mmCIF file of C-alpha atoms in Angstrom:
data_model
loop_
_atom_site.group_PDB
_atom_site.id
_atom_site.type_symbol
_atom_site.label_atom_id
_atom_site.label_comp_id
_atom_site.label_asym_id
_atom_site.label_seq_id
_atom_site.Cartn_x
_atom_site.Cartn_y
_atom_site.Cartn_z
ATOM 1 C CA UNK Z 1014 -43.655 -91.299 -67.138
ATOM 2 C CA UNK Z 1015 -44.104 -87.535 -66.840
ATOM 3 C CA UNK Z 1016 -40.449 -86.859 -66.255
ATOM 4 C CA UNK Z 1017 -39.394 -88.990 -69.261
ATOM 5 C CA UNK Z 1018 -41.623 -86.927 -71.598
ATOM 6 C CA UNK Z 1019 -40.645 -83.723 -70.561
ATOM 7 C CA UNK Z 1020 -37.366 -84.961 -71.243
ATOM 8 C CA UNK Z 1021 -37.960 -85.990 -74.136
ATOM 9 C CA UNK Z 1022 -39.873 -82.485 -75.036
ATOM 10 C CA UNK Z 1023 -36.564 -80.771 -73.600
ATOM 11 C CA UNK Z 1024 -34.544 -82.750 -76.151
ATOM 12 C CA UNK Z 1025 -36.958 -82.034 -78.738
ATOM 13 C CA UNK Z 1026 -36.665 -78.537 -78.159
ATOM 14 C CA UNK Z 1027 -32.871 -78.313 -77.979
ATOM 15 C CA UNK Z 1028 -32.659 -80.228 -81.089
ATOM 16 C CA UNK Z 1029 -34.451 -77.487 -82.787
ATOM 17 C CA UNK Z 1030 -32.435 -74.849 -81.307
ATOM 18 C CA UNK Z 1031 -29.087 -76.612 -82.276
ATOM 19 C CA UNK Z 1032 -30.383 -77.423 -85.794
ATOM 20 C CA UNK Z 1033 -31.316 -73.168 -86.040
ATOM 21 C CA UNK Z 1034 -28.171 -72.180 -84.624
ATOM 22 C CA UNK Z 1035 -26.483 -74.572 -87.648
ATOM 23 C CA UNK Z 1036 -28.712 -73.679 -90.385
ATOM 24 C CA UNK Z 1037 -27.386 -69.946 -89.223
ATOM 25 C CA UNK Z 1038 -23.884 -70.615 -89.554
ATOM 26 C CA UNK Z 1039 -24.125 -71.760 -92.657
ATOM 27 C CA UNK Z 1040 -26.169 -69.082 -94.203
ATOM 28 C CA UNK Z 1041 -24.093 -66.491 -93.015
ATOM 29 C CA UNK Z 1042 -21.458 -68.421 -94.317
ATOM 30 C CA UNK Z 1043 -22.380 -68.763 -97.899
ATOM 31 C CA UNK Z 1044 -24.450 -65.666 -98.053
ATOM 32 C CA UNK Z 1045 -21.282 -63.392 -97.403
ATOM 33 C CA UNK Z 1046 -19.115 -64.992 -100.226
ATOM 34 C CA UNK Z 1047 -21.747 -64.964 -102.768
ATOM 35 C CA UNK Z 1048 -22.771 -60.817 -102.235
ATOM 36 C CA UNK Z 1049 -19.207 -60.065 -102.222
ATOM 37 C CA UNK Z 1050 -18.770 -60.552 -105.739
ATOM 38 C CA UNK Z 1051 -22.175 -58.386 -106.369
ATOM 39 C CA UNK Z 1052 -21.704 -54.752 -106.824
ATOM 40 C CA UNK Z 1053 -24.924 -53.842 -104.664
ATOM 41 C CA UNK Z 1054 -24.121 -52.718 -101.320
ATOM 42 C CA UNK Z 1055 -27.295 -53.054 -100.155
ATOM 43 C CA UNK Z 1056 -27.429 -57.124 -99.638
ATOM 44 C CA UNK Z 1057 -24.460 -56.736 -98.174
ATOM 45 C CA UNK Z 1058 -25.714 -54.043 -95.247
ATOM 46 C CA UNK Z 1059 -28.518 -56.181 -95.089
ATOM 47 C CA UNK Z 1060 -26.465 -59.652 -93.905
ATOM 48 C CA UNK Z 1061 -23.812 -57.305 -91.684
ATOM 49 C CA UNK Z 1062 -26.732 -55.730 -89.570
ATOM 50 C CA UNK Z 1063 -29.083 -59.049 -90.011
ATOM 51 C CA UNK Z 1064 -26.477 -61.383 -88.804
ATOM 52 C CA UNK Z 1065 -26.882 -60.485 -84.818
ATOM 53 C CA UNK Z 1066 -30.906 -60.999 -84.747
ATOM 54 C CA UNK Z 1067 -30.841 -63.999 -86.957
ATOM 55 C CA UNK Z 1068 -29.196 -65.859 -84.221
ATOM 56 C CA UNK Z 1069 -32.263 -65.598 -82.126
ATOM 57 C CA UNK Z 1070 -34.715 -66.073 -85.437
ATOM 58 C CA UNK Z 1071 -32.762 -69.439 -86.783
ATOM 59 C CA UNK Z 1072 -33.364 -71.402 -83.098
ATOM 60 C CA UNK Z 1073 -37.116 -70.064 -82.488
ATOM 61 C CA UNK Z 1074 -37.628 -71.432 -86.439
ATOM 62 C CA UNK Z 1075 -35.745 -74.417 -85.445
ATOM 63 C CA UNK Z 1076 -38.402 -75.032 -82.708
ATOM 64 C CA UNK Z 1077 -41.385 -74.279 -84.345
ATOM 65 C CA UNK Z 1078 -40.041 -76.993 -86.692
ATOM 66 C CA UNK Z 1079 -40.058 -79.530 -84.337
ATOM 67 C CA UNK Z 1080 -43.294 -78.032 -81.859
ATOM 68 C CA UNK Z 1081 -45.711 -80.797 -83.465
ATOM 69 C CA UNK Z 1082 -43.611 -83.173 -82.285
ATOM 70 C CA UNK Z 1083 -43.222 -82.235 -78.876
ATOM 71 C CA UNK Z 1084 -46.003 -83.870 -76.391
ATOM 72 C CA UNK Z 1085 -45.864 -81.840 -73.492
ATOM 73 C CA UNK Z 1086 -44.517 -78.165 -73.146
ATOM 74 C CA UNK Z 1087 -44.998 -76.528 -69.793
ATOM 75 C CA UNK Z 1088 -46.603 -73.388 -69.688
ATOM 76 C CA UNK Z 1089 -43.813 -71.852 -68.730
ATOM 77 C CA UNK Z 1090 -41.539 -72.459 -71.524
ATOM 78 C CA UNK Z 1091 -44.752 -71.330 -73.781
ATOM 79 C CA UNK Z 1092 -44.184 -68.042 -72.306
ATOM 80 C CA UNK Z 1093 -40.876 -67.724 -72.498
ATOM 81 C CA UNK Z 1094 -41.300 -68.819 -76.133
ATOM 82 C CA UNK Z 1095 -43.962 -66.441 -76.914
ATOM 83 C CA UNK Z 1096 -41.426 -63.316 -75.252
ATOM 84 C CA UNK Z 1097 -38.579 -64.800 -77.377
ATOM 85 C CA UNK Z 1098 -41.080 -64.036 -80.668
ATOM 86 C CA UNK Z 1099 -41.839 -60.332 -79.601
ATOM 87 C CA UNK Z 1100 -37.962 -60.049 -78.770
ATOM 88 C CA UNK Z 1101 -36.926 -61.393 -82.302
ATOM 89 C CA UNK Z 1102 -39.462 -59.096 -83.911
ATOM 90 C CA UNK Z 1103 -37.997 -55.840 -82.317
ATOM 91 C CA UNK Z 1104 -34.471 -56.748 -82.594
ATOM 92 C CA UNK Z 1105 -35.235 -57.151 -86.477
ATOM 93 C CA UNK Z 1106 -37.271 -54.314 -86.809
ATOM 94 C CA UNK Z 1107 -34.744 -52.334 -85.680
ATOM 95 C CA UNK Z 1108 -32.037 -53.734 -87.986
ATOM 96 C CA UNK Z 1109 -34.412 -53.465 -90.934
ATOM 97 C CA UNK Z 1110 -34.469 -49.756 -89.630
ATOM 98 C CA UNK Z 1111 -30.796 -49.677 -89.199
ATOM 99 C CA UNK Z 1112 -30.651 -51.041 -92.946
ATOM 100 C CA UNK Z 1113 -32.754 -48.062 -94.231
ATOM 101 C CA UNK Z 1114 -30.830 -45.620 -92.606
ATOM 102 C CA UNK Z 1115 -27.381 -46.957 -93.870
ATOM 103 C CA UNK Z 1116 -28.158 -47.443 -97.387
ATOM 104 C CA UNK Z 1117 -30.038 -43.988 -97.791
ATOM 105 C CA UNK Z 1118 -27.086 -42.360 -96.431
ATOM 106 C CA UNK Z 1119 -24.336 -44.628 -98.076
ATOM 107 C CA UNK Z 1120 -26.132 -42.925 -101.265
ATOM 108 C CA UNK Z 1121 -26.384 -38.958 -100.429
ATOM 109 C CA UNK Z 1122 -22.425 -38.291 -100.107
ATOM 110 C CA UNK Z 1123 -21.691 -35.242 -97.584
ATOM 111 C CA UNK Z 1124 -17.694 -35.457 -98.486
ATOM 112 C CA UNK Z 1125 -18.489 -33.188 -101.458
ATOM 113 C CA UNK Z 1126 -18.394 -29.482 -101.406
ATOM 114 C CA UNK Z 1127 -21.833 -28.893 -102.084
ATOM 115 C CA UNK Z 1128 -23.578 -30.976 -99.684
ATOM 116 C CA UNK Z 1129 -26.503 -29.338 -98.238
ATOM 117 C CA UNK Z 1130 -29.025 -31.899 -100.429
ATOM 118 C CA UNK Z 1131 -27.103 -34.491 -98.706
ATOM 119 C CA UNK Z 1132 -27.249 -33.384 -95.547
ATOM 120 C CA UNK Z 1133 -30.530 -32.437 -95.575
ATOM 121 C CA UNK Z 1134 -31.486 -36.442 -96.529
ATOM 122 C CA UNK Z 1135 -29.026 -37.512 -93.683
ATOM 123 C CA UNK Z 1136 -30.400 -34.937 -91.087
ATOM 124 C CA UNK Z 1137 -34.222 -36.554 -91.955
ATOM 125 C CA UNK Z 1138 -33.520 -40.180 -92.408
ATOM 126 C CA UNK Z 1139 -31.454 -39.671 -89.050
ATOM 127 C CA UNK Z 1140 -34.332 -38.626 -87.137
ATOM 128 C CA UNK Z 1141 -36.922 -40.777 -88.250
ATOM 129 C CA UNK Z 1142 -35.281 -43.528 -87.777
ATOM 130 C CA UNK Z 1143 -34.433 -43.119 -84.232
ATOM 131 C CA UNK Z 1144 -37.812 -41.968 -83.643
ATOM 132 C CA UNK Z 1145 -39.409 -45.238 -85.032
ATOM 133 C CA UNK Z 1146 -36.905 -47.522 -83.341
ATOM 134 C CA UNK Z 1147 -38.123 -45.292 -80.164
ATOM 135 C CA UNK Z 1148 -41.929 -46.082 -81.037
ATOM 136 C CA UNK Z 1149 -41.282 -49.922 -82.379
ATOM 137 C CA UNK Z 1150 -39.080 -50.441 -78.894
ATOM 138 C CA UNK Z 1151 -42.474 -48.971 -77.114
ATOM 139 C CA UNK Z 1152 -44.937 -50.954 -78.740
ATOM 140 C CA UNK Z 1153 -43.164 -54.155 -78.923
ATOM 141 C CA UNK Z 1154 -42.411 -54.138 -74.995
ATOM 142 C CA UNK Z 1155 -45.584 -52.885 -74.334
ATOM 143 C CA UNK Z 1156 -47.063 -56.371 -76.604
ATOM 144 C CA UNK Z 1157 -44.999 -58.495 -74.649
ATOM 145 C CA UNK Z 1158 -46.024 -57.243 -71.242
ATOM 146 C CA UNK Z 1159 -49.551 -58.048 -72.095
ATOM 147 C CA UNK Z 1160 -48.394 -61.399 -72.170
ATOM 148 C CA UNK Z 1161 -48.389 -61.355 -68.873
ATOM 149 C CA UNK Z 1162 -52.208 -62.275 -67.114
ATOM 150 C CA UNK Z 1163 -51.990 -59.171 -64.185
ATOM 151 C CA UNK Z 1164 -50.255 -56.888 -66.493
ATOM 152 C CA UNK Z 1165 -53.032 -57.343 -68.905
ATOM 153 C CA UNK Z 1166 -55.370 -57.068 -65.889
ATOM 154 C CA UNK Z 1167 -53.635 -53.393 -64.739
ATOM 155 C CA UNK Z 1168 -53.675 -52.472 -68.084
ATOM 156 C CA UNK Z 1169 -58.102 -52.952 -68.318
ATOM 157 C CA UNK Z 1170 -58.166 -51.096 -65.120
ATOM 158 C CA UNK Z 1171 -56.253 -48.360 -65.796
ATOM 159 C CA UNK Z 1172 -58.099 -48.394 -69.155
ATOM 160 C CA UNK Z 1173 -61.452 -48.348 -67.127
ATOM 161 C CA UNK Z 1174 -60.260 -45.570 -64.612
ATOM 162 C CA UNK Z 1175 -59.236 -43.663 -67.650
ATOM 163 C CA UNK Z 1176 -59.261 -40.333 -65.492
ATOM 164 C CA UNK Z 1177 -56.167 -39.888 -62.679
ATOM 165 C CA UNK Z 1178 -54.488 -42.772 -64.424
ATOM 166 C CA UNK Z 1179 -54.442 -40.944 -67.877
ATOM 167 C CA UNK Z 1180 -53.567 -38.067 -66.493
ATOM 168 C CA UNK Z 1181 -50.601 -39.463 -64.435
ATOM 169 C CA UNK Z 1182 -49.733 -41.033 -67.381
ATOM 170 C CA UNK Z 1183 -49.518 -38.385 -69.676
ATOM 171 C CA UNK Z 1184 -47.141 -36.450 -67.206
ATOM 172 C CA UNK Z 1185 -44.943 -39.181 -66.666
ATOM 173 C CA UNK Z 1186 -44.228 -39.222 -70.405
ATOM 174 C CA UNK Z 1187 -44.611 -35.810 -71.282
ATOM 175 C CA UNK Z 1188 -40.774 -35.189 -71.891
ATOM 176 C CA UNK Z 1189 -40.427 -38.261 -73.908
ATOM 177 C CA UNK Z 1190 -43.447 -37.448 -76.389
ATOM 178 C CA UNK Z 1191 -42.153 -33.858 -76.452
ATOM 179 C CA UNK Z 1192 -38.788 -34.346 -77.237
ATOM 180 C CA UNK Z 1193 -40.155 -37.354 -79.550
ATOM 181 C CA UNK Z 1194 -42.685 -34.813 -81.507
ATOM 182 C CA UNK Z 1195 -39.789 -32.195 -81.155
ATOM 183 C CA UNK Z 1196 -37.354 -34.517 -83.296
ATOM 184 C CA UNK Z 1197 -40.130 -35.199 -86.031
ATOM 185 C CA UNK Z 1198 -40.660 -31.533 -86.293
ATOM 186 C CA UNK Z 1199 -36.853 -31.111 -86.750
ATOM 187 C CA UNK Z 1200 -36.811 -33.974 -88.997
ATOM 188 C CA UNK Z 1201 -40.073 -32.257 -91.378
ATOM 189 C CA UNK Z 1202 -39.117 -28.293 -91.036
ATOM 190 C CA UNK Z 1203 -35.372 -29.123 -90.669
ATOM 191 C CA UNK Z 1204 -34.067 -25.692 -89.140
ATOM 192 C CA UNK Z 1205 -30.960 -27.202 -88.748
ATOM 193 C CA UNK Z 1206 -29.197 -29.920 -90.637
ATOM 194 C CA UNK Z 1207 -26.154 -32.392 -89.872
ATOM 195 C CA UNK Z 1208 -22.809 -30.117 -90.405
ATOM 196 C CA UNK Z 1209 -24.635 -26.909 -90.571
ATOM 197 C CA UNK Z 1210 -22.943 -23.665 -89.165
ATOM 198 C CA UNK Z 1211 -25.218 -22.441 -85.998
ATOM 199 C CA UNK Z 1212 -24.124 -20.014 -83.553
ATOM 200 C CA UNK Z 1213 -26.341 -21.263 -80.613
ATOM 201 C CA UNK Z 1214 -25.876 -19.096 -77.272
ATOM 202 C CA UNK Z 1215 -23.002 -17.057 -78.227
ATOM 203 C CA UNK Z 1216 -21.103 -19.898 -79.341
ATOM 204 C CA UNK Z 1217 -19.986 -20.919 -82.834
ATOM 205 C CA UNK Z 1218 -19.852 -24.810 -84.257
ATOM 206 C CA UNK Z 1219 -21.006 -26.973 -85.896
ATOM 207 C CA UNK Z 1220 -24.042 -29.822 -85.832
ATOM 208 C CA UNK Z 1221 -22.479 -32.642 -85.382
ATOM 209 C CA UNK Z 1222 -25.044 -35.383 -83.982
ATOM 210 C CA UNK Z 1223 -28.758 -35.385 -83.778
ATOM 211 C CA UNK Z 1224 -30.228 -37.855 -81.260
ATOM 212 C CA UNK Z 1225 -34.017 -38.613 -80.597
ATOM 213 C CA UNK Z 1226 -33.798 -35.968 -77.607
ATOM 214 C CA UNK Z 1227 -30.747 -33.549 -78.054
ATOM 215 C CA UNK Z 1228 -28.354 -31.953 -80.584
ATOM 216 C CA UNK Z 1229 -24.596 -32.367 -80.298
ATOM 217 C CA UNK Z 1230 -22.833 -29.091 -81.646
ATOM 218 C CA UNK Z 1231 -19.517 -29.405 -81.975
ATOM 219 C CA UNK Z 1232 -17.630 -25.717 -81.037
ATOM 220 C CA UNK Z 1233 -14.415 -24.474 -83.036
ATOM 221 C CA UNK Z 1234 -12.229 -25.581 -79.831
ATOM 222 C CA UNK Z 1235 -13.495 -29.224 -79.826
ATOM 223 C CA UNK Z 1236 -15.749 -28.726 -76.968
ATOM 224 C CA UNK Z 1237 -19.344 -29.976 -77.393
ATOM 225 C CA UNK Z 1238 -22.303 -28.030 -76.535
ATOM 226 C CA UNK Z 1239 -25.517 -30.531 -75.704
ATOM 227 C CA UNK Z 1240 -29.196 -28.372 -76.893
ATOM 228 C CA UNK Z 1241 -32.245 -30.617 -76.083
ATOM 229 C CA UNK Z 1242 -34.939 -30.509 -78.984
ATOM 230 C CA UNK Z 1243 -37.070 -28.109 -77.068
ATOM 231 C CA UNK Z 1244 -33.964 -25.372 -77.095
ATOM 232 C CA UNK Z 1245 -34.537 -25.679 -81.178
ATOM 233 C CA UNK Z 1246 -37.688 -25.382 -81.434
ATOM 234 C CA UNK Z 1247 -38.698 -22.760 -78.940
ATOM 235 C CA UNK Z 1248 -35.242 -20.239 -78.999
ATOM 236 C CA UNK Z 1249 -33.695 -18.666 -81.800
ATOM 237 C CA UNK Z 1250 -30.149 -19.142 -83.440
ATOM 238 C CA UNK Z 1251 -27.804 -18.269 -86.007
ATOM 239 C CA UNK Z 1252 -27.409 -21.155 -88.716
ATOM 240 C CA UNK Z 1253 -25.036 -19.941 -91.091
ATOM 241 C CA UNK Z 1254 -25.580 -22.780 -94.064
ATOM 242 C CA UNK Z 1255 -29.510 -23.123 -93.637
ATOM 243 C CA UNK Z 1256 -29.565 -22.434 -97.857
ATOM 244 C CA UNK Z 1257 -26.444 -22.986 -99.165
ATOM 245 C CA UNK Z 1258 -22.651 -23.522 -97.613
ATOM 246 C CA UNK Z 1259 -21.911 -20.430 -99.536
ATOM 247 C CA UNK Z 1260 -20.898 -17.317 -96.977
ATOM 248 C CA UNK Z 1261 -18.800 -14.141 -96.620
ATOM 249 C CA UNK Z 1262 -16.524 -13.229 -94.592
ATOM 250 C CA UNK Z 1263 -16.042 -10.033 -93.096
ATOM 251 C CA UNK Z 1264 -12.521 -8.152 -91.980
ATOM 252 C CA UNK Z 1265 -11.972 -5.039 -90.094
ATOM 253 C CA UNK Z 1266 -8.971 -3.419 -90.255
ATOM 254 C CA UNK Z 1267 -8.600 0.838 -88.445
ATOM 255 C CA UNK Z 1268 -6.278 3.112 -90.065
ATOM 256 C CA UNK Z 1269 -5.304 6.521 -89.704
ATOM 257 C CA UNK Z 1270 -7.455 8.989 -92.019
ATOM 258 C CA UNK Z 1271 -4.251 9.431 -94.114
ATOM 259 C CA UNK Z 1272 -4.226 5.725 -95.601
ATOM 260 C CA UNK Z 1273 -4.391 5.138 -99.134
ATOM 261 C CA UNK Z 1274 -7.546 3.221 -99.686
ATOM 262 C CA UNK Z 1275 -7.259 2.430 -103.414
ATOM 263 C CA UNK Z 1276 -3.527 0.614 -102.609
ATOM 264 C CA UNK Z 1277 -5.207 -1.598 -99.857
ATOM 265 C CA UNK Z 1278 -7.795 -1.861 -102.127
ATOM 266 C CA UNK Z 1279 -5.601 -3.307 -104.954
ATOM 267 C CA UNK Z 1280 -3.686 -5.586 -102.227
ATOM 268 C CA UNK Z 1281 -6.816 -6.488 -101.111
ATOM 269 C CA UNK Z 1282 -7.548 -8.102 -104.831
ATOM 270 C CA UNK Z 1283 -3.491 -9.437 -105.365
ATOM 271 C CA UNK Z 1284 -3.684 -11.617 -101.614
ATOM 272 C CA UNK Z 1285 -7.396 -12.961 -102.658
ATOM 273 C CA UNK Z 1286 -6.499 -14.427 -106.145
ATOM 274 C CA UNK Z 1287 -3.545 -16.820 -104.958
ATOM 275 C CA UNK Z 1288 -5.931 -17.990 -102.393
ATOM 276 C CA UNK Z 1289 -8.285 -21.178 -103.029
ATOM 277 C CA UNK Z 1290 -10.230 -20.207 -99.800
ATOM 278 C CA UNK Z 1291 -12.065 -17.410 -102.717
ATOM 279 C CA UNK Z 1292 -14.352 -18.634 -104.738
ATOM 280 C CA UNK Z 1293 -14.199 -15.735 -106.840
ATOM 281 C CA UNK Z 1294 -17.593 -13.828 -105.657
ATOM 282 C CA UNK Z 1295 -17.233 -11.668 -103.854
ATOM 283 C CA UNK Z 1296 -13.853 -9.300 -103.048
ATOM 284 C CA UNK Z 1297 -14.967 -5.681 -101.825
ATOM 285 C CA UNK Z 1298 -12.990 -3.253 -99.948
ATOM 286 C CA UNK Z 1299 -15.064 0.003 -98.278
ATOM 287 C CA UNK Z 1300 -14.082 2.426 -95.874
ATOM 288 C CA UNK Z 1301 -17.680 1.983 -93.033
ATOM 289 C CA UNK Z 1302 -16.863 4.256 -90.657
ATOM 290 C CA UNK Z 1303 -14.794 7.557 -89.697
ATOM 291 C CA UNK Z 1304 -14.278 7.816 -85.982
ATOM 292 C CA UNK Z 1305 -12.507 10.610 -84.845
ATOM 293 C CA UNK Z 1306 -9.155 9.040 -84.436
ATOM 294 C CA UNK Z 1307 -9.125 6.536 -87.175
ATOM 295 C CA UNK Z 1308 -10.679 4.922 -90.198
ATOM 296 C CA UNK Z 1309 -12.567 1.576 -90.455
ATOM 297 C CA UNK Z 1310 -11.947 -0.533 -93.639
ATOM 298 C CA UNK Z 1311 -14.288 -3.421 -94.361
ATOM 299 C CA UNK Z 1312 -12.671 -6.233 -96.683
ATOM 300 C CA UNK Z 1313 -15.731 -8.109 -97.668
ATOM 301 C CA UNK Z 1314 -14.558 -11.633 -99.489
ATOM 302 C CA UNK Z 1315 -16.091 -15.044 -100.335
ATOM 303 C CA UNK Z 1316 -16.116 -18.503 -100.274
ATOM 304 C CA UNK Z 1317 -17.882 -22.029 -100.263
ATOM 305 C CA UNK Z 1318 -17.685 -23.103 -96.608
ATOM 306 C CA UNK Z 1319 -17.555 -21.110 -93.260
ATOM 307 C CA UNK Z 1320 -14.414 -23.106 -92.376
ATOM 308 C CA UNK Z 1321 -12.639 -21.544 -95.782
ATOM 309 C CA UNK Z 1322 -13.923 -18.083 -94.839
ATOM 310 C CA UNK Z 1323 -12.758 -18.218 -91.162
ATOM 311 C CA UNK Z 1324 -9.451 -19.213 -92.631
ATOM 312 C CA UNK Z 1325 -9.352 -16.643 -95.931
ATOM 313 C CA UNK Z 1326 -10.185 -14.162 -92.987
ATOM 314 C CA UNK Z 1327 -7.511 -14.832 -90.771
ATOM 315 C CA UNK Z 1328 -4.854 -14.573 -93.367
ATOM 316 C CA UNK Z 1329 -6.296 -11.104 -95.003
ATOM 317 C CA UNK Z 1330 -6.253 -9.802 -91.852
ATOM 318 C CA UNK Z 1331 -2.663 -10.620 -91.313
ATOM 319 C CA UNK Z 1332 -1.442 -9.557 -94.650
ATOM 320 C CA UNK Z 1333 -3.341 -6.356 -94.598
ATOM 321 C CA UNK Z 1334 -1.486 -5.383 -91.557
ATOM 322 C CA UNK Z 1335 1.730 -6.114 -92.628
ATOM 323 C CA UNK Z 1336 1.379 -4.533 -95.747
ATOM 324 C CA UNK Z 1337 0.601 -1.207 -94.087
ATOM 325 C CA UNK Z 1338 3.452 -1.779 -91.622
ATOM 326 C CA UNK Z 1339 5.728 -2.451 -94.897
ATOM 327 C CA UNK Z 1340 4.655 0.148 -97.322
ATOM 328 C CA UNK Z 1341 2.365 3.145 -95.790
ATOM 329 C CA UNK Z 1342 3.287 2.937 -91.699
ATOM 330 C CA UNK Z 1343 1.976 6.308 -91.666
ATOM 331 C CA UNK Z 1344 -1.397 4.780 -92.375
ATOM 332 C CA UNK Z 1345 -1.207 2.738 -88.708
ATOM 333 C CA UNK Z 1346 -3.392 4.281 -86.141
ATOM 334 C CA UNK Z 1347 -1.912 7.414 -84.408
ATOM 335 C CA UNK Z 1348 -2.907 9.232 -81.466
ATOM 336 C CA UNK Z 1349 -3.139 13.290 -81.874
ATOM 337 C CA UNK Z 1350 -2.670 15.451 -79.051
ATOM 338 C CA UNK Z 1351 -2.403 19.405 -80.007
ATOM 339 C CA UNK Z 1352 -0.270 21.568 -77.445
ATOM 340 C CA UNK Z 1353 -0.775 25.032 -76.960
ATOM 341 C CA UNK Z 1354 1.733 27.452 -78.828
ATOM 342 C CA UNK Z 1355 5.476 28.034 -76.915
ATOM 343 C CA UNK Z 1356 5.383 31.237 -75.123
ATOM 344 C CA UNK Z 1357 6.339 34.305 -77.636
ATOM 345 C CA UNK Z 1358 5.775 32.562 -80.363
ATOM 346 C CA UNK Z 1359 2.899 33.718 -83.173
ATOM 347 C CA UNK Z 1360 -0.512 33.443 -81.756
ATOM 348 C CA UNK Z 1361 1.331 31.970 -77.689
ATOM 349 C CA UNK Z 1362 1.143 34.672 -75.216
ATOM 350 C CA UNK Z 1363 3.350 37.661 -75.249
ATOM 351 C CA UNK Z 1364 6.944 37.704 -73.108
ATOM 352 C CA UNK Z 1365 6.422 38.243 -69.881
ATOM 353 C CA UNK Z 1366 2.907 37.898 -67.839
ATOM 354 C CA UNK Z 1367 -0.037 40.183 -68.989
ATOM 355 C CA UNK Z 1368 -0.575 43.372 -67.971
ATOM 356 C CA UNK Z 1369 -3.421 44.319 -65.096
ATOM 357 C CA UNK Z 1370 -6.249 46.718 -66.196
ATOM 358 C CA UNK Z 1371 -6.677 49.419 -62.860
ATOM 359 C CA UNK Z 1372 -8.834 48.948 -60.498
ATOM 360 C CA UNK Z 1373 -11.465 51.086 -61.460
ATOM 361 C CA UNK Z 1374 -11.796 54.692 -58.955
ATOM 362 C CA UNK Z 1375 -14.011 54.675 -56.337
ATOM 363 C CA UNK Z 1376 -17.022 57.375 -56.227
#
């Protein structure tokens, strides 16, 4: 009698999950077709990252449907009931959270040239997402391990013993809260943003990836240089965009002090204005130092991103040369070395060796 009710209970219960796992497939059927004609992207981010949880949410509905019905459910299958709840409510949560994040960014564009409102919105929706999914994960694990009658019973104790067991506590997950704290303050003061310019020990790139413990900067030779959070925070660092992707570029060229500055000057203006690196700023030519050999000319020039002025650079610096080479070579850099007069010539020493002045007489 037992064993026929509990198979009966079973069948119950696998009815329900069957009828969820239908009811699913044709919602997500339906629901597709009719928000493609819509013009809202949102409904339709919604369904893409709702579709994978929902599998899990249409069977436990299913079987809450038919629960009444069922006379006997072992305790077991209670549990494992109750831990498929807590599961379906994280793995939504997180979606919903996924959701949030897409459509905020699907809305701030960082394609255009002036992007540093955009990336500012992806840079904090980025972390604060990943830092709740961090804190939901947490909580939600934590609920369903209370579930559990000796868990529960740990967790008073430890809560009564509030002393070592804190303590051990709080250094076992001192490096997640920090780096967890460290991403919120990131995420709040934002001293660096996605696709900023940062030169960050010695080496230049950009941010490519911000995670809920580390930064991904992506150097100018496709290398990637891993900072945790704490780096940020606590060291400083060159970020090149932190107001605006606006920059200048600097180039250094050393002459000899016999160069005409006002024609590399004027060259200087003709090879910026067929450029579209220049964005018409900023175009300065100075002479910044006099060393004894040579002279130092500083082109000073403009433009909207540090990737344009690393390139406008390159190519001044390569027409600047060759226009010296072409028109003034006698303004390259030359070493001077002064030799002494030839012998009998005006101001050398007279033919023939000097004279002797006499030994002066003795007494």
């Amino acid at each position: 009698m037992i064993e026929s009710t509990l198979l009966i209970s079973a069948g119950q219960i696998l009815l329900g999950i069957v009828g969820g796992l239908v009811a699913h497939a044709v919602v997500f059927a339906v629901l597709p077709r009719l928000a493609a004609g819509l013009e809202r992207s949102t409904l339709r981010i919604l369904l893409k990252r709702l579709r994978a949880p929902s599998r899990l949410i249409f069977p436990l509905l299913g079987i809450q449907v038919v629960l009444p019905a069922v006379d006997a459910l072992p305790e077991m299958a209670g549990h494992l009931l109750t831990l498929a709840v807590y599961a379906a409510f994280i793995w939504t949560a997180l979606a919903l959270l996924q959701v949030l994040e897409e459509v905020v960014k699907g809305r701030h564009d960082v394609g255009v040239e002036d992007n540093l409102e955009a990336r500012r919105i992806h840079t904090q929706i980025g972390v604060l997402t990943r830092s709740l999914m961090v804190i939901v994960v947490i909580v939600g694990v934590a609920a369903a391990l209370m579930t559990f009658d000796r868990i529960r019973a740990l967790g008073t104790a430890m809560l009564a013993s509030a002393g070592l067991a804190g303590l051990v506590l709080g250094l076992a997950t001192r490096p997640v809260l920090e780096n967890l704290f460290a991403g919120l303050q990131i995420a709040l003061t934002q001293p660096i943003r996605l696709d900023d310019v940062v030169i960050i020990d010695g080496e230049w790139g950009r941010i490519e990836e911000i995670t809920t413990t580390y930064v991904v900067v992506r150097i100018w030779d496709e290398r990637r240089l891993i900072v945790p959070f704490s780096k940020v925070i606590s060291d400083s660092f060159q970020n090149w965009t932190r107001h605006s992707s606006e920059i200048l570029g600097t180039v250094f060229i050393h002459t000899d002090y016999r160069v005409p500055v006002d024609a590399v000057r004027a060259e200087l203006h003709r090879i910026v204005e067929g450029r579209e690196e220049w964005d018409g700023r900023v175009c300065v030519l100075q002479v910044t130092d006099a060393r004894p050999a040579t002279l130092e000319l500083r082109a000073l020039v403009s433009a909207r991103t540090a990737g344009k002025a690393w390139d406008l650079r390159v190519h001044l610096r390569e027409k600047l040369v060759e226009f010296l080479q072409r028109e003034h070579p006698e303004s390259l850099p030359r070493t001077r070395v002064e030799l002494p007069a030839p012998v009998g010539a005006p101001g050398g020493h007279p033919s023939g060796p000097p004279e002797l002045a006499p030994a002066p007489a003795e007494g």
